[in-house]
mmCIF file of C-alpha atoms in Angstrom:
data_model
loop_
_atom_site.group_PDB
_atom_site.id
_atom_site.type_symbol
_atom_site.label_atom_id
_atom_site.label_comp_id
_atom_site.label_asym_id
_atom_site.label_seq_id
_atom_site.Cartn_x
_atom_site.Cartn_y
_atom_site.Cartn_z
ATOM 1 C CA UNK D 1 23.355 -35.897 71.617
ATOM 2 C CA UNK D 2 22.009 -39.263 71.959
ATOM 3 C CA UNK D 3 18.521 -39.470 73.142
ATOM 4 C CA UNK D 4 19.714 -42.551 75.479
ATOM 5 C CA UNK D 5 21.313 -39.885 77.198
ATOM 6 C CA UNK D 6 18.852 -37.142 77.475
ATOM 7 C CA UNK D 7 16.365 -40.070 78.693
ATOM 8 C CA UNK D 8 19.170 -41.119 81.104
ATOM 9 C CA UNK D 9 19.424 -37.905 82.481
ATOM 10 C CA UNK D 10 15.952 -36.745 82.798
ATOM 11 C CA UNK D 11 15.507 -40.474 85.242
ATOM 12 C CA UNK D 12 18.620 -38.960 87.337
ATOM 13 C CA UNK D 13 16.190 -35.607 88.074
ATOM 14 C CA UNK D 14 13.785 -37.796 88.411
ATOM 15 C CA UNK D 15 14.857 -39.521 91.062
ATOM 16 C CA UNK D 16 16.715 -36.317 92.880
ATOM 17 C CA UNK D 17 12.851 -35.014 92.508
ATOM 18 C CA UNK D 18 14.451 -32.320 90.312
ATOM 19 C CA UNK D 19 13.102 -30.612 87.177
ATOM 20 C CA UNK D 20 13.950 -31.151 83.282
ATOM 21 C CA UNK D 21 14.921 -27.526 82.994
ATOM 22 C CA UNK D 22 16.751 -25.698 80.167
ATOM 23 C CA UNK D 23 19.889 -24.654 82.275
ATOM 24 C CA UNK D 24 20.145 -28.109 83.838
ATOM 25 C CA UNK D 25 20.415 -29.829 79.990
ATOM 26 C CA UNK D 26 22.676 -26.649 78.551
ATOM 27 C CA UNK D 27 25.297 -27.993 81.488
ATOM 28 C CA UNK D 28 24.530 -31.994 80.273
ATOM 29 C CA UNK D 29 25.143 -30.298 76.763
ATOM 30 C CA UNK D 30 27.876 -28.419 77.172
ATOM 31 C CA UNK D 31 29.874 -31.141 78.812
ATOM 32 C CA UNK D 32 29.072 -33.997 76.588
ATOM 33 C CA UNK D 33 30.087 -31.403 73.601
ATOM 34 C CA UNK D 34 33.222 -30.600 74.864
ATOM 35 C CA UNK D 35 36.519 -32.746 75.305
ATOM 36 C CA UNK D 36 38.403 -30.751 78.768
ATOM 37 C CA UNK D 37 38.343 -30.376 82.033
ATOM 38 C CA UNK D 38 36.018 -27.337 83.355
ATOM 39 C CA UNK D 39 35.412 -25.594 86.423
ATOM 40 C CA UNK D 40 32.019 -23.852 87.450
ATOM 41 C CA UNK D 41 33.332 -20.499 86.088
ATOM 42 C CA UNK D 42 34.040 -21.698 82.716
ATOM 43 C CA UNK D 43 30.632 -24.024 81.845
ATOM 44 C CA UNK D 44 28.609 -20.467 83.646
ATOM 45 C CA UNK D 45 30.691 -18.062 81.007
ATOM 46 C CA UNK D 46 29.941 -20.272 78.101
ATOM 47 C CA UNK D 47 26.049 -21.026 78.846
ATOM 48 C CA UNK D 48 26.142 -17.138 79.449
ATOM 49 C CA UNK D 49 27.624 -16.195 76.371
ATOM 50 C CA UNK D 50 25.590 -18.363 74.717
ATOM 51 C CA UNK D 51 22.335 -16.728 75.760
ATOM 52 C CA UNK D 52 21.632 -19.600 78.555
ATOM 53 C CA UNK D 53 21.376 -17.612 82.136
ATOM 54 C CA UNK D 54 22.482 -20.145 84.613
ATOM 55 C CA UNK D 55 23.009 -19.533 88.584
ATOM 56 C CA UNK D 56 26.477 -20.657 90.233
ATOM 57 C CA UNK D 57 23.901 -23.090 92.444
ATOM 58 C CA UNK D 58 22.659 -24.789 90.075
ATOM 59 C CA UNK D 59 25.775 -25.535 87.868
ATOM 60 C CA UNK D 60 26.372 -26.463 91.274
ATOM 61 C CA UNK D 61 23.954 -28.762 91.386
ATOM 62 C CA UNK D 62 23.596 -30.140 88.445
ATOM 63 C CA UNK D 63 27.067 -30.741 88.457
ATOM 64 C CA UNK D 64 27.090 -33.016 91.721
ATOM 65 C CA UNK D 65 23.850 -35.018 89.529
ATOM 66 C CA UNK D 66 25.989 -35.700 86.855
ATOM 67 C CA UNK D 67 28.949 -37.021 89.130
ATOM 68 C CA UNK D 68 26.801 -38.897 91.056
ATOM 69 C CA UNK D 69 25.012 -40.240 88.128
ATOM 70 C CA UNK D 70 28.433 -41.267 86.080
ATOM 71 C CA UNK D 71 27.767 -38.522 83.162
ATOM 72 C CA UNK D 72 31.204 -36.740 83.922
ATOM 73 C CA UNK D 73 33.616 -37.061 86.514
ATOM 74 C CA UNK D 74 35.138 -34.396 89.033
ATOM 75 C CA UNK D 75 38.777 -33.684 89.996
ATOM 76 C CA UNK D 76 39.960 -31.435 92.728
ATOM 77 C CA UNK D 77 43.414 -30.191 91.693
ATOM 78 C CA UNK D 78 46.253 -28.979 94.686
ATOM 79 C CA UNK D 79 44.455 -25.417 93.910
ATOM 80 C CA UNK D 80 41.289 -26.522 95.301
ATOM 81 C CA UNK D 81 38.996 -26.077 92.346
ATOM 82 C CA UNK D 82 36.954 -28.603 91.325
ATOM 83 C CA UNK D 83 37.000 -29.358 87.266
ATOM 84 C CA UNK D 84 35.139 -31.737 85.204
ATOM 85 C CA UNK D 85 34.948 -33.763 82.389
ATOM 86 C CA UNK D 86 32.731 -35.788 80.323
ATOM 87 C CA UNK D 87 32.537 -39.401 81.342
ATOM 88 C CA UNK D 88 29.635 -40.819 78.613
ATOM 89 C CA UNK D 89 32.303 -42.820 75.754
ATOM 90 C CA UNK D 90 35.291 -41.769 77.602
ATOM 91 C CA UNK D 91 37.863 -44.586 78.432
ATOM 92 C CA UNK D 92 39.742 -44.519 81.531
ATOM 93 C CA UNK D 93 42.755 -42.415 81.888
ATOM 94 C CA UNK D 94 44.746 -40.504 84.326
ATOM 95 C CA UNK D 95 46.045 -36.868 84.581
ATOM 96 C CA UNK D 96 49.324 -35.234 85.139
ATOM 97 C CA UNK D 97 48.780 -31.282 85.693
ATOM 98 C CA UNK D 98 51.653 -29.044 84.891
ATOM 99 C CA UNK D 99 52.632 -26.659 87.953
ATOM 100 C CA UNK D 100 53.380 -23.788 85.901
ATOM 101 C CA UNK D 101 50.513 -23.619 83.708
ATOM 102 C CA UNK D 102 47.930 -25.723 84.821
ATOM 103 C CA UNK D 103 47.736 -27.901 81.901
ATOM 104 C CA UNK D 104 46.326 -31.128 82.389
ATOM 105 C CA UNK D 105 47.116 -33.803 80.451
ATOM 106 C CA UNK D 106 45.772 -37.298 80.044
ATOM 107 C CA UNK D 107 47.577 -40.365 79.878
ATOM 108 C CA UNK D 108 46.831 -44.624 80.269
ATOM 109 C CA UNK D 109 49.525 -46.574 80.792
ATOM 110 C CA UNK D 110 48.602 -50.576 81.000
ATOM 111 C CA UNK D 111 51.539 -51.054 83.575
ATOM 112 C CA UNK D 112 50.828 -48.835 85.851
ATOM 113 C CA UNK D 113 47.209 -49.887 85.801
ATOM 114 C CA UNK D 114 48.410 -53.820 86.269
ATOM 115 C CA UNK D 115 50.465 -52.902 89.166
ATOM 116 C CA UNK D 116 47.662 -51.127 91.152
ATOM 117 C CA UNK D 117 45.670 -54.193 90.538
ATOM 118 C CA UNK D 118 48.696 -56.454 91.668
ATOM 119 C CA UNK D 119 49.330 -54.608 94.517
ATOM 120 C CA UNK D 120 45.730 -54.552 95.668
ATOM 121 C CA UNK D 121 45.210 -58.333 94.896
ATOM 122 C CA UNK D 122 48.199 -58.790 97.325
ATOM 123 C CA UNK D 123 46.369 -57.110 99.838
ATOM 124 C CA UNK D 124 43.638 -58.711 99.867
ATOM 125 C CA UNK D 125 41.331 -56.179 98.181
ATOM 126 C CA UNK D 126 39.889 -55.267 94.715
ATOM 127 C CA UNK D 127 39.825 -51.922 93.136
ATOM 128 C CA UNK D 128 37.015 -50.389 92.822
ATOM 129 C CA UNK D 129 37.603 -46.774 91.670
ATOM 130 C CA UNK D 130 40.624 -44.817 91.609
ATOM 131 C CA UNK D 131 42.380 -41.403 91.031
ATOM 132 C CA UNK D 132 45.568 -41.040 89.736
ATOM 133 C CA UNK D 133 47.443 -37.359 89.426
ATOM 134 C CA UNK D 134 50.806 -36.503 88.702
ATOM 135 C CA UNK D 135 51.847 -32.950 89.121
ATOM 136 C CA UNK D 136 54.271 -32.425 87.006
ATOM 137 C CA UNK D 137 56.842 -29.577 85.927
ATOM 138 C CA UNK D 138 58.646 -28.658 82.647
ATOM 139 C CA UNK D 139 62.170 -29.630 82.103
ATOM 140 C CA UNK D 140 63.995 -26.805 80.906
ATOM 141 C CA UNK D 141 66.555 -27.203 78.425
ATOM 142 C CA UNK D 142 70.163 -26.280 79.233
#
């Protein structure tokens, strides 16, 4: 990991007067390590299986830090759970999640992105951040 980062995120506690703490960089870690969208379940089984204790509160929490601070980004699927994934050298995309087996895949597609902008330029506005999920099902073959 890229001391830029470590530096980056140890000014983010800083400024939430929070502490450079062991469980706090094993969640930093574990996301920048990993390509995939995690909930707080999964990053808590891997830190724990990996000999890192971690409470649900502070995944929690450091969790909301890294949103806030633009180290990974959240999405709250129809289900309700929140998942997240890296953000750090990670071009834009957008997500379609399978109903049947919650498989989210990522997509860009320069059209659709030029017609948002269109559409809000014709409106009068600009956009400034945006999230864009299909939900999506198999088509089964006849």
């Amino acid at each position: 990991m890229k001391a830029s980062y470590i530096n980056d995120f140890k000014d983010a506690l800083k400024k939430e007067n929070l502490k450079f703490t062991n469980q706090r960089y094993s969640i930093l870690k574990f996301l920048i390590n990993n390509d995939g969208h995690y909930d707080c379940d999964d990053i808590i089984r891997y830190l724990n299986k990996n000999k890192v204790k971690v409470s649900k509160a502070t995944t929690y929490r450091t969790l909301d830090l890294l949103v806030k601070y633009d180290f990974c980004r959240k999405m709250v699927l129809d289900d309700g759970v929140a998942r997240y994934e890296n953000k750090i050298d990670s071009n834009h995309h957008d997500h379609m999640i399978c109903v049947d087996t919650g498989k989210i895949i990522e997509f860009v597609s320069s059209e659709i992105e030029e017609i948002q902008e269109n559409i809000a330029r014709e409106k009068g506005y600009e956009i400034i951040k945006h999230v864009h999920q299909l939900f999506v099902k198999k088509i089964s073959k006849s």
